[in-house]
């Protein structure tokens, strides 16, 4: 019997993977990797390692996820070391728990290797702390991608009224709805908002505005996913401590 390592590859920069995550890549016989994983990480794999791309495609999420489950079980069942490489952290909107459940049912040993999640790392590279003694003492990670055909179950009222800082994942396509919900539940239209596109990479681009202006700004700047949305007073800190030169070189100032 082999073993599966469900590994968080970090937010994008190769340098931000954990030491254990890198070891899992180096030792793997098979690597199943997602669309948002930095391909440079695959250069650390063994020469004879099998690299399998399992990135999600529109309208095929369920089909591809079933294939991932099958591949994990098949390869580990053949006695191979399998690294399941996922962007960010596997337990933060990464479906890592679902894959672990499948492995438990199949009787296959596994380990979870946490990764740095974009909800913390992308803001940090944009000069925005997710908490601040004066500006924000509470912080929530929120999905901005509602499941197709499902009712919105997110408690926008609770988030708007009770949480200082919101880090919203993959929500650019739903940005008008998100801002509308937050303002509907009494979040000030003047609340600062930042969108961080391809955070921590050489392609990083950050725009800022407010709940009432960010939709138009994002449209004018043609901001798409993958992007993090940060909502809260902490966004104001970017004016003081922005440190990452947002150019194609991505060199710290």
PDB file of C-alpha atoms in Angstrom:
ATOM      1  CA  UNK A   1       0.000   0.000   0.000  1.00  0.00           C
ATOM      2  CA  UNK A   2       1.256   3.439  -0.912  1.00  0.00           C
ATOM      3  CA  UNK A   3       0.494   6.766   0.714  1.00  0.00           C
ATOM      4  CA  UNK A   4      -1.078  10.072  -0.289  1.00  0.00           C
ATOM      5  CA  UNK A   5       0.104  13.508   0.788  1.00  0.00           C
ATOM      6  CA  UNK A   6      -2.515  16.230   0.348  1.00  0.00           C
ATOM      7  CA  UNK A   7      -0.286  19.278   0.064  1.00  0.00           C
ATOM      8  CA  UNK A   8      -0.933  23.006   0.028  1.00  0.00           C
ATOM      9  CA  UNK A   9       1.312  24.578  -2.607  1.00  0.00           C
ATOM     10  CA  UNK A  10       0.864  28.093  -1.245  1.00  0.00           C
ATOM     11  CA  UNK A  11      -0.564  31.233  -2.861  1.00  0.00           C
ATOM     12  CA  UNK A  12       1.523  31.371  -6.042  1.00  0.00           C
ATOM     13  CA  UNK A  13       5.124  32.299  -5.314  1.00  0.00           C
ATOM     14  CA  UNK A  14       7.408  29.257  -5.450  1.00  0.00           C
ATOM     15  CA  UNK A  15       9.210  30.531  -2.355  1.00  0.00           C
ATOM     16  CA  UNK A  16       6.088  30.306  -0.219  1.00  0.00           C
ATOM     17  CA  UNK A  17       5.643  26.539  -0.185  1.00  0.00           C
ATOM     18  CA  UNK A  18       6.462  24.882   3.153  1.00  0.00           C
ATOM     19  CA  UNK A  19       9.584  22.772   3.654  1.00  0.00           C
ATOM     20  CA  UNK A  20       7.444  19.666   4.156  1.00  0.00           C
ATOM     21  CA  UNK A  21       5.410  20.451   1.052  1.00  0.00           C
ATOM     22  CA  UNK A  22       8.603  20.646  -1.011  1.00  0.00           C
ATOM     23  CA  UNK A  23       9.797  17.301   0.383  1.00  0.00           C
ATOM     24  CA  UNK A  24       6.490  15.720  -0.649  1.00  0.00           C
ATOM     25  CA  UNK A  25       7.041  16.939  -4.216  1.00  0.00           C
ATOM     26  CA  UNK A  26      10.616  15.624  -4.264  1.00  0.00           C
ATOM     27  CA  UNK A  27       9.666  12.174  -2.978  1.00  0.00           C
ATOM     28  CA  UNK A  28       6.489  11.577  -4.982  1.00  0.00           C
ATOM     29  CA  UNK A  29       6.068   8.864  -7.593  1.00  0.00           C
ATOM     30  CA  UNK A  30       2.906  10.575  -8.831  1.00  0.00           C
ATOM     31  CA  UNK A  31       1.878  14.236  -8.545  1.00  0.00           C
ATOM     32  CA  UNK A  32      -1.688  15.367  -9.198  1.00  0.00           C
ATOM     33  CA  UNK A  33      -1.662  19.150  -9.500  1.00  0.00           C
ATOM     34  CA  UNK A  34      -4.265  21.899  -9.872  1.00  0.00           C
ATOM     35  CA  UNK A  35      -4.586  24.849 -12.248  1.00  0.00           C
ATOM     36  CA  UNK A  36      -3.407  27.459  -9.732  1.00  0.00           C
ATOM     37  CA  UNK A  37      -0.265  25.590  -8.685  1.00  0.00           C
ATOM     38  CA  UNK A  38       2.924  27.320  -9.829  1.00  0.00           C
ATOM     39  CA  UNK A  39       4.353  24.971 -12.482  1.00  0.00           C
ATOM     40  CA  UNK A  40       7.905  25.806 -11.368  1.00  0.00           C
ATOM     41  CA  UNK A  41       7.274  23.621  -8.318  1.00  0.00           C
ATOM     42  CA  UNK A  42       7.054  20.587 -10.593  1.00  0.00           C
ATOM     43  CA  UNK A  43      10.706  21.070 -11.505  1.00  0.00           C
ATOM     44  CA  UNK A  44      11.562  19.694  -8.044  1.00  0.00           C
ATOM     45  CA  UNK A  45       9.926  16.347  -8.840  1.00  0.00           C
ATOM     46  CA  UNK A  46      11.951  13.184  -9.465  1.00  0.00           C
ATOM     47  CA  UNK A  47      12.878  12.689 -13.139  1.00  0.00           C
ATOM     48  CA  UNK A  48      10.645   9.629 -13.387  1.00  0.00           C
ATOM     49  CA  UNK A  49       7.697  11.038 -11.464  1.00  0.00           C
ATOM     50  CA  UNK A  50       4.349  10.971 -13.246  1.00  0.00           C
ATOM     51  CA  UNK A  51       2.816  14.474 -13.420  1.00  0.00           C
ATOM     52  CA  UNK A  52      -0.955  14.584 -13.897  1.00  0.00           C
ATOM     53  CA  UNK A  53      -2.836  17.843 -14.423  1.00  0.00           C
ATOM     54  CA  UNK A  54      -6.268  17.782 -12.770  1.00  0.00           C
ATOM     55  CA  UNK A  55      -7.239  21.449 -12.920  1.00  0.00           C
ATOM     56  CA  UNK A  56     -10.935  22.238 -12.917  1.00  0.00           C
ATOM     57  CA  UNK A  57     -12.705  23.377 -16.076  1.00  0.00           C
ATOM     58  CA  UNK A  58     -16.033  25.249 -16.304  1.00  0.00           C
ATOM     59  CA  UNK A  59     -19.045  22.931 -15.951  1.00  0.00           C
ATOM     60  CA  UNK A  60     -16.817  19.901 -15.366  1.00  0.00           C
ATOM     61  CA  UNK A  61     -15.951  20.286 -11.685  1.00  0.00           C
ATOM     62  CA  UNK A  62     -17.856  17.206 -10.588  1.00  0.00           C
ATOM     63  CA  UNK A  63     -16.491  14.991 -13.360  1.00  0.00           C
ATOM     64  CA  UNK A  64     -12.907  16.056 -12.724  1.00  0.00           C
ATOM     65  CA  UNK A  65     -13.237  15.654  -8.946  1.00  0.00           C
ATOM     66  CA  UNK A  66     -14.472  12.091  -9.410  1.00  0.00           C
ATOM     67  CA  UNK A  67     -11.443  11.420 -11.632  1.00  0.00           C
ATOM     68  CA  UNK A  68      -9.126  12.827  -8.947  1.00  0.00           C
ATOM     69  CA  UNK A  69     -10.623  10.496  -6.357  1.00  0.00           C
ATOM     70  CA  UNK A  70     -10.169   7.518  -8.675  1.00  0.00           C
ATOM     71  CA  UNK A  71      -6.549   8.409  -9.491  1.00  0.00           C
ATOM     72  CA  UNK A  72      -5.613   8.858  -5.838  1.00  0.00           C
ATOM     73  CA  UNK A  73      -6.990   5.458  -4.922  1.00  0.00           C
ATOM     74  CA  UNK A  74      -5.574   3.678  -7.971  1.00  0.00           C
ATOM     75  CA  UNK A  75      -2.010   4.964  -7.690  1.00  0.00           C
ATOM     76  CA  UNK A  76      -1.745   4.619  -3.921  1.00  0.00           C
ATOM     77  CA  UNK A  77      -3.259   1.153  -4.221  1.00  0.00           C
ATOM     78  CA  UNK A  78      -0.336   0.239  -6.490  1.00  0.00           C
ATOM     79  CA  UNK A  79       2.085   1.093  -3.697  1.00  0.00           C
ATOM     80  CA  UNK A  80       3.098   4.520  -4.998  1.00  0.00           C
ATOM     81  CA  UNK A  81       3.767   7.713  -3.065  1.00  0.00           C
ATOM     82  CA  UNK A  82       1.201  10.210  -4.339  1.00  0.00           C
ATOM     83  CA  UNK A  83       1.333  13.957  -3.782  1.00  0.00           C
ATOM     84  CA  UNK A  84      -1.919  15.769  -4.337  1.00  0.00           C
ATOM     85  CA  UNK A  85      -0.728  19.337  -4.940  1.00  0.00           C
ATOM     86  CA  UNK A  86      -3.343  22.035  -4.381  1.00  0.00           C
ATOM     87  CA  UNK A  87      -3.101  25.815  -4.535  1.00  0.00           C
ATOM     88  CA  UNK A  88      -3.101  27.628  -1.199  1.00  0.00           C
ATOM     89  CA  UNK A  89      -4.167  25.422   1.702  1.00  0.00           C
ATOM     90  CA  UNK A  90      -6.003  22.149   0.991  1.00  0.00           C
ATOM     91  CA  UNK A  91      -8.519  22.743   3.774  1.00  0.00           C
ATOM     92  CA  UNK A  92      -9.394  26.327   2.788  1.00  0.00           C
ATOM     93  CA  UNK A  93     -11.860  26.072  -0.112  1.00  0.00           C
ATOM     94  CA  UNK A  94      -9.681  23.316  -1.530  1.00  0.00           C
ATOM     95  CA  UNK A  95     -11.860  20.194  -1.230  1.00  0.00           C
ATOM     96  CA  UNK A  96      -9.002  18.513   0.591  1.00  0.00           C
ATOM     97  CA  UNK A  97     -11.359  17.107   3.203  1.00  0.00           C
ATOM     98  CA  UNK A  98     -13.473  15.438   0.502  1.00  0.00           C
ATOM     99  CA  UNK A  99     -10.389  13.748  -0.922  1.00  0.00           C
ATOM    100  CA  UNK A 100      -9.296  12.651   2.556  1.00  0.00           C
ATOM    101  CA  UNK A 101     -12.731  11.086   3.105  1.00  0.00           C
ATOM    102  CA  UNK A 102     -12.321   9.007  -0.049  1.00  0.00           C
ATOM    103  CA  UNK A 103      -8.928   7.798   1.129  1.00  0.00           C
ATOM    104  CA  UNK A 104     -10.329   6.818   4.517  1.00  0.00           C
ATOM    105  CA  UNK A 105     -13.071   4.802   2.843  1.00  0.00           C
ATOM    106  CA  UNK A 106     -10.476   3.054   0.653  1.00  0.00           C
ATOM    107  CA  UNK A 107      -8.204   2.316   3.622  1.00  0.00           C
ATOM    108  CA  UNK A 108      -5.299   4.321   2.182  1.00  0.00           C
ATOM    109  CA  UNK A 109      -2.849   6.122   4.514  1.00  0.00           C
ATOM    110  CA  UNK A 110      -2.561   9.866   4.016  1.00  0.00           C
ATOM    111  CA  UNK A 111      -1.232  13.073   5.528  1.00  0.00           C
ATOM    112  CA  UNK A 112      -2.416  16.662   5.254  1.00  0.00           C
ATOM    113  CA  UNK A 113       0.310  19.234   4.649  1.00  0.00           C
ATOM    114  CA  UNK A 114      -1.044  22.751   5.256  1.00  0.00           C
ATOM    115  CA  UNK A 115      -0.143  25.586   2.921  1.00  0.00           C
ATOM    116  CA  UNK A 116      -0.152  29.370   3.109  1.00  0.00           C
ATOM    117  CA  UNK A 117      -3.578  30.524   2.013  1.00  0.00           C
ATOM    118  CA  UNK A 118      -4.142  33.415  -0.394  1.00  0.00           C
ATOM    119  CA  UNK A 119      -6.572  35.079   2.005  1.00  0.00           C
ATOM    120  CA  UNK A 120      -3.623  36.008   4.219  1.00  0.00           C
ATOM    121  CA  UNK A 121      -0.680  36.008   1.798  1.00  0.00           C
ATOM    122  CA  UNK A 122      -2.107  38.091  -1.059  1.00  0.00           C
ATOM    123  CA  UNK A 123      -3.113  40.954   1.267  1.00  0.00           C
ATOM    124  CA  UNK A 124       0.308  40.811   2.949  1.00  0.00           C
ATOM    125  CA  UNK A 125       2.017  41.220  -0.436  1.00  0.00           C
ATOM    126  CA  UNK A 126      -0.294  44.140  -1.150  1.00  0.00           C
ATOM    127  CA  UNK A 127       0.666  45.826   2.129  1.00  0.00           C
ATOM    128  CA  UNK A 128      -2.625  44.974   3.851  1.00  0.00           C
ATOM    129  CA  UNK A 129      -2.689  43.187   7.231  1.00  0.00           C
ATOM    130  CA  UNK A 130      -5.831  41.124   7.763  1.00  0.00           C
ATOM    131  CA  UNK A 131      -5.862  42.208  11.407  1.00  0.00           C
ATOM    132  CA  UNK A 132      -4.662  45.414  13.045  1.00  0.00           C
ATOM    133  CA  UNK A 133      -4.874  46.571  16.630  1.00  0.00           C
ATOM    134  CA  UNK A 134      -6.644  49.793  15.656  1.00  0.00           C
ATOM    135  CA  UNK A 135      -8.457  48.800  12.458  1.00  0.00           C
ATOM    136  CA  UNK A 136      -9.602  45.206  12.683  1.00  0.00           C
ATOM    137  CA  UNK A 137      -9.721  42.590  15.445  1.00  0.00           C
ATOM    138  CA  UNK A 138     -11.815  39.983  13.619  1.00  0.00           C
ATOM    139  CA  UNK A 139     -11.255  38.258  10.297  1.00  0.00           C
ATOM    140  CA  UNK A 140     -13.301  35.859   8.156  1.00  0.00           C
ATOM    141  CA  UNK A 141     -12.526  33.734   5.098  1.00  0.00           C
ATOM    142  CA  UNK A 142     -15.503  33.679   2.743  1.00  0.00           C
ATOM    143  CA  UNK A 143     -16.179  31.973  -0.567  1.00  0.00           C
ATOM    144  CA  UNK A 144     -17.346  34.333  -3.275  1.00  0.00           C
ATOM    145  CA  UNK A 145     -18.172  31.516  -5.692  1.00  0.00           C
ATOM    146  CA  UNK A 146     -21.694  30.294  -5.037  1.00  0.00           C
ATOM    147  CA  UNK A 147     -22.432  26.730  -6.133  1.00  0.00           C
ATOM    148  CA  UNK A 148     -24.341  26.660  -9.389  1.00  0.00           C
ATOM    149  CA  UNK A 149     -28.023  25.895  -8.919  1.00  0.00           C
ATOM    150  CA  UNK A 150     -27.808  26.301  -5.136  1.00  0.00           C
ATOM    151  CA  UNK A 151     -29.287  29.021  -2.967  1.00  0.00           C
ATOM    152  CA  UNK A 152     -26.847  31.459  -1.405  1.00  0.00           C
ATOM    153  CA  UNK A 153     -26.322  30.202   2.152  1.00  0.00           C
ATOM    154  CA  UNK A 154     -23.712  32.764   3.166  1.00  0.00           C
ATOM    155  CA  UNK A 155     -24.750  34.805   6.193  1.00  0.00           C
ATOM    156  CA  UNK A 156     -24.049  38.218   4.671  1.00  0.00           C
ATOM    157  CA  UNK A 157     -25.911  39.962   7.482  1.00  0.00           C
ATOM    158  CA  UNK A 158     -23.673  38.413  10.123  1.00  0.00           C
ATOM    159  CA  UNK A 159     -20.527  39.114   8.117  1.00  0.00           C
ATOM    160  CA  UNK A 160     -21.517  42.712   7.422  1.00  0.00           C
ATOM    161  CA  UNK A 161     -22.406  43.501  11.011  1.00  0.00           C
ATOM    162  CA  UNK A 162     -19.950  41.402  13.044  1.00  0.00           C
ATOM    163  CA  UNK A 163     -16.653  40.896  11.197  1.00  0.00           C
ATOM    164  CA  UNK A 164     -14.099  43.669  10.698  1.00  0.00           C
ATOM    165  CA  UNK A 165     -12.165  42.173   7.776  1.00  0.00           C
ATOM    166  CA  UNK A 166     -13.472  39.888   5.026  1.00  0.00           C
ATOM    167  CA  UNK A 167     -11.189  37.925   2.704  1.00  0.00           C
ATOM    168  CA  UNK A 168     -13.355  36.718  -0.160  1.00  0.00           C
ATOM    169  CA  UNK A 169     -12.043  34.016  -2.491  1.00  0.00           C
ATOM    170  CA  UNK A 170     -12.816  33.749  -6.213  1.00  0.00           C
ATOM    171  CA  UNK A 171     -15.577  36.342  -6.012  1.00  0.00           C
ATOM    172  CA  UNK A 172     -14.821  38.725  -8.870  1.00  0.00           C
ATOM    173  CA  UNK A 173     -17.637  37.333 -11.013  1.00  0.00           C
ATOM    174  CA  UNK A 174     -20.071  37.947  -8.162  1.00  0.00           C
ATOM    175  CA  UNK A 175     -18.601  41.275  -7.045  1.00  0.00           C
ATOM    176  CA  UNK A 176     -21.767  43.328  -7.736  1.00  0.00           C
ATOM    177  CA  UNK A 177     -23.842  40.896  -5.680  1.00  0.00           C
ATOM    178  CA  UNK A 178     -21.292  40.756  -2.846  1.00  0.00           C
ATOM    179  CA  UNK A 179     -21.041  44.522  -2.480  1.00  0.00           C
ATOM    180  CA  UNK A 180     -24.820  44.838  -2.721  1.00  0.00           C
ATOM    181  CA  UNK A 181     -25.342  42.318   0.087  1.00  0.00           C
ATOM    182  CA  UNK A 182     -22.822  43.954   2.408  1.00  0.00           C
ATOM    183  CA  UNK A 183     -24.329  47.410   1.907  1.00  0.00           C
ATOM    184  CA  UNK A 184     -27.832  45.983   2.234  1.00  0.00           C
ATOM    185  CA  UNK A 185     -26.926  44.829   5.741  1.00  0.00           C
ATOM    186  CA  UNK A 186     -25.598  48.217   6.809  1.00  0.00           C
ATOM    187  CA  UNK A 187     -21.920  47.996   5.927  1.00  0.00           C
ATOM    188  CA  UNK A 188     -20.952  51.545   5.044  1.00  0.00           C
ATOM    189  CA  UNK A 189     -20.676  52.222   1.297  1.00  0.00           C
ATOM    190  CA  UNK A 190     -17.415  54.018   2.143  1.00  0.00           C
ATOM    191  CA  UNK A 191     -15.818  50.810   3.482  1.00  0.00           C
ATOM    192  CA  UNK A 192     -12.412  50.321   1.784  1.00  0.00           C
ATOM    193  CA  UNK A 193     -12.064  47.378  -0.613  1.00  0.00           C
ATOM    194  CA  UNK A 194      -9.028  45.918  -2.373  1.00  0.00           C
ATOM    195  CA  UNK A 195      -8.831  43.419  -5.210  1.00  0.00           C
ATOM    196  CA  UNK A 196      -5.533  41.554  -5.509  1.00  0.00           C
ATOM    197  CA  UNK A 197      -5.051  39.718  -8.797  1.00  0.00           C
ATOM    198  CA  UNK A 198      -2.493  36.878  -8.947  1.00  0.00           C
ATOM    199  CA  UNK A 199      -1.242  37.777  -5.463  1.00  0.00           C
ATOM    200  CA  UNK A 200       2.406  37.024  -4.536  1.00  0.00           C
ATOM    201  CA  UNK A 201       3.406  36.421  -8.180  1.00  0.00           C
ATOM    202  CA  UNK A 202       5.172  38.566 -10.745  1.00  0.00           C
ATOM    203  CA  UNK A 203       1.755  39.280 -12.268  1.00  0.00           C
ATOM    204  CA  UNK A 204       0.286  40.726  -9.067  1.00  0.00           C
ATOM    205  CA  UNK A 205      -1.973  43.721  -9.553  1.00  0.00           C
ATOM    206  CA  UNK A 206      -3.860  45.492  -6.772  1.00  0.00           C
ATOM    207  CA  UNK A 207      -6.692  47.977  -7.094  1.00  0.00           C
ATOM    208  CA  UNK A 208      -8.564  49.735  -4.301  1.00  0.00           C
ATOM    209  CA  UNK A 209     -11.875  51.503  -3.898  1.00  0.00           C
ATOM    210  CA  UNK A 210     -14.924  51.309  -1.657  1.00  0.00           C
ATOM    211  CA  UNK A 211     -18.007  49.140  -1.555  1.00  0.00           C
ATOM    212  CA  UNK A 212     -19.840  51.688  -3.691  1.00  0.00           C
ATOM    213  CA  UNK A 213     -17.055  52.206  -6.260  1.00  0.00           C
ATOM    214  CA  UNK A 214     -15.088  48.959  -6.557  1.00  0.00           C
ATOM    215  CA  UNK A 215     -17.376  47.301  -9.113  1.00  0.00           C
ATOM    216  CA  UNK A 216     -16.809  50.055 -11.674  1.00  0.00           C
ATOM    217  CA  UNK A 217     -13.093  50.232 -10.883  1.00  0.00           C
ATOM    218  CA  UNK A 218     -12.678  46.469 -11.316  1.00  0.00           C
ATOM    219  CA  UNK A 219     -14.552  46.616 -14.617  1.00  0.00           C
ATOM    220  CA  UNK A 220     -12.421  49.478 -15.909  1.00  0.00           C
ATOM    221  CA  UNK A 221      -9.210  47.693 -14.862  1.00  0.00           C
ATOM    222  CA  UNK A 222     -10.447  44.371 -16.280  1.00  0.00           C
ATOM    223  CA  UNK A 223      -9.724  42.463 -13.065  1.00  0.00           C
ATOM    224  CA  UNK A 224     -10.553  38.755 -13.346  1.00  0.00           C
ATOM    225  CA  UNK A 225     -10.079  35.670 -11.206  1.00  0.00           C
ATOM    226  CA  UNK A 226      -7.899  34.491  -9.581  1.00  0.00           C
ATOM    227  CA  UNK A 227      -8.221  37.476  -7.280  1.00  0.00           C
ATOM    228  CA  UNK A 228      -8.700  38.022  -3.570  1.00  0.00           C
ATOM    229  CA  UNK A 229     -11.249  40.568  -2.381  1.00  0.00           C
ATOM    230  CA  UNK A 230     -10.407  42.327   0.898  1.00  0.00           C
ATOM    231  CA  UNK A 231     -13.118  44.331   2.646  1.00  0.00           C
ATOM    232  CA  UNK A 232     -12.417  46.393   5.741  1.00  0.00           C
ATOM    233  CA  UNK A 233     -10.646  49.357   7.272  1.00  0.00           C
ATOM    234  CA  UNK A 234      -7.336  47.458   7.183  1.00  0.00           C
ATOM    235  CA  UNK A 235      -7.185  48.185   3.430  1.00  0.00           C
ATOM    236  CA  UNK A 236      -6.197  51.762   4.358  1.00  0.00           C
ATOM    237  CA  UNK A 237      -2.815  50.444   5.554  1.00  0.00           C
ATOM    238  CA  UNK A 238      -1.801  49.805   1.956  1.00  0.00           C
ATOM    239  CA  UNK A 239      -1.139  53.530   1.536  1.00  0.00           C
ATOM    240  CA  UNK A 240       1.568  53.309   4.215  1.00  0.00           C
ATOM    241  CA  UNK A 241       3.147  49.879   4.012  1.00  0.00           C
ATOM    242  CA  UNK A 242       2.765  48.666   0.426  1.00  0.00           C
ATOM    243  CA  UNK A 243       6.112  46.988  -0.220  1.00  0.00           C
ATOM    244  CA  UNK A 244       5.796  44.712  -3.218  1.00  0.00           C
ATOM    245  CA  UNK A 245       6.563  46.330  -6.531  1.00  0.00           C
ATOM    246  CA  UNK A 246       3.605  45.326  -8.683  1.00  0.00           C
ATOM    247  CA  UNK A 247       5.419  44.886 -11.937  1.00  0.00           C
ATOM    248  CA  UNK A 248       6.194  41.884 -14.082  1.00  0.00           C
ATOM    249  CA  UNK A 249       9.497  41.574 -12.248  1.00  0.00           C
ATOM    250  CA  UNK A 250       7.813  41.362  -8.862  1.00  0.00           C
ATOM    251  CA  UNK A 251      10.897  42.661  -7.058  1.00  0.00           C
ATOM    252  CA  UNK A 252      10.515  43.969  -3.486  1.00  0.00           C
ATOM    253  CA  UNK A 253      11.039  47.722  -3.266  1.00  0.00           C
TER     254      UNK A 253
END
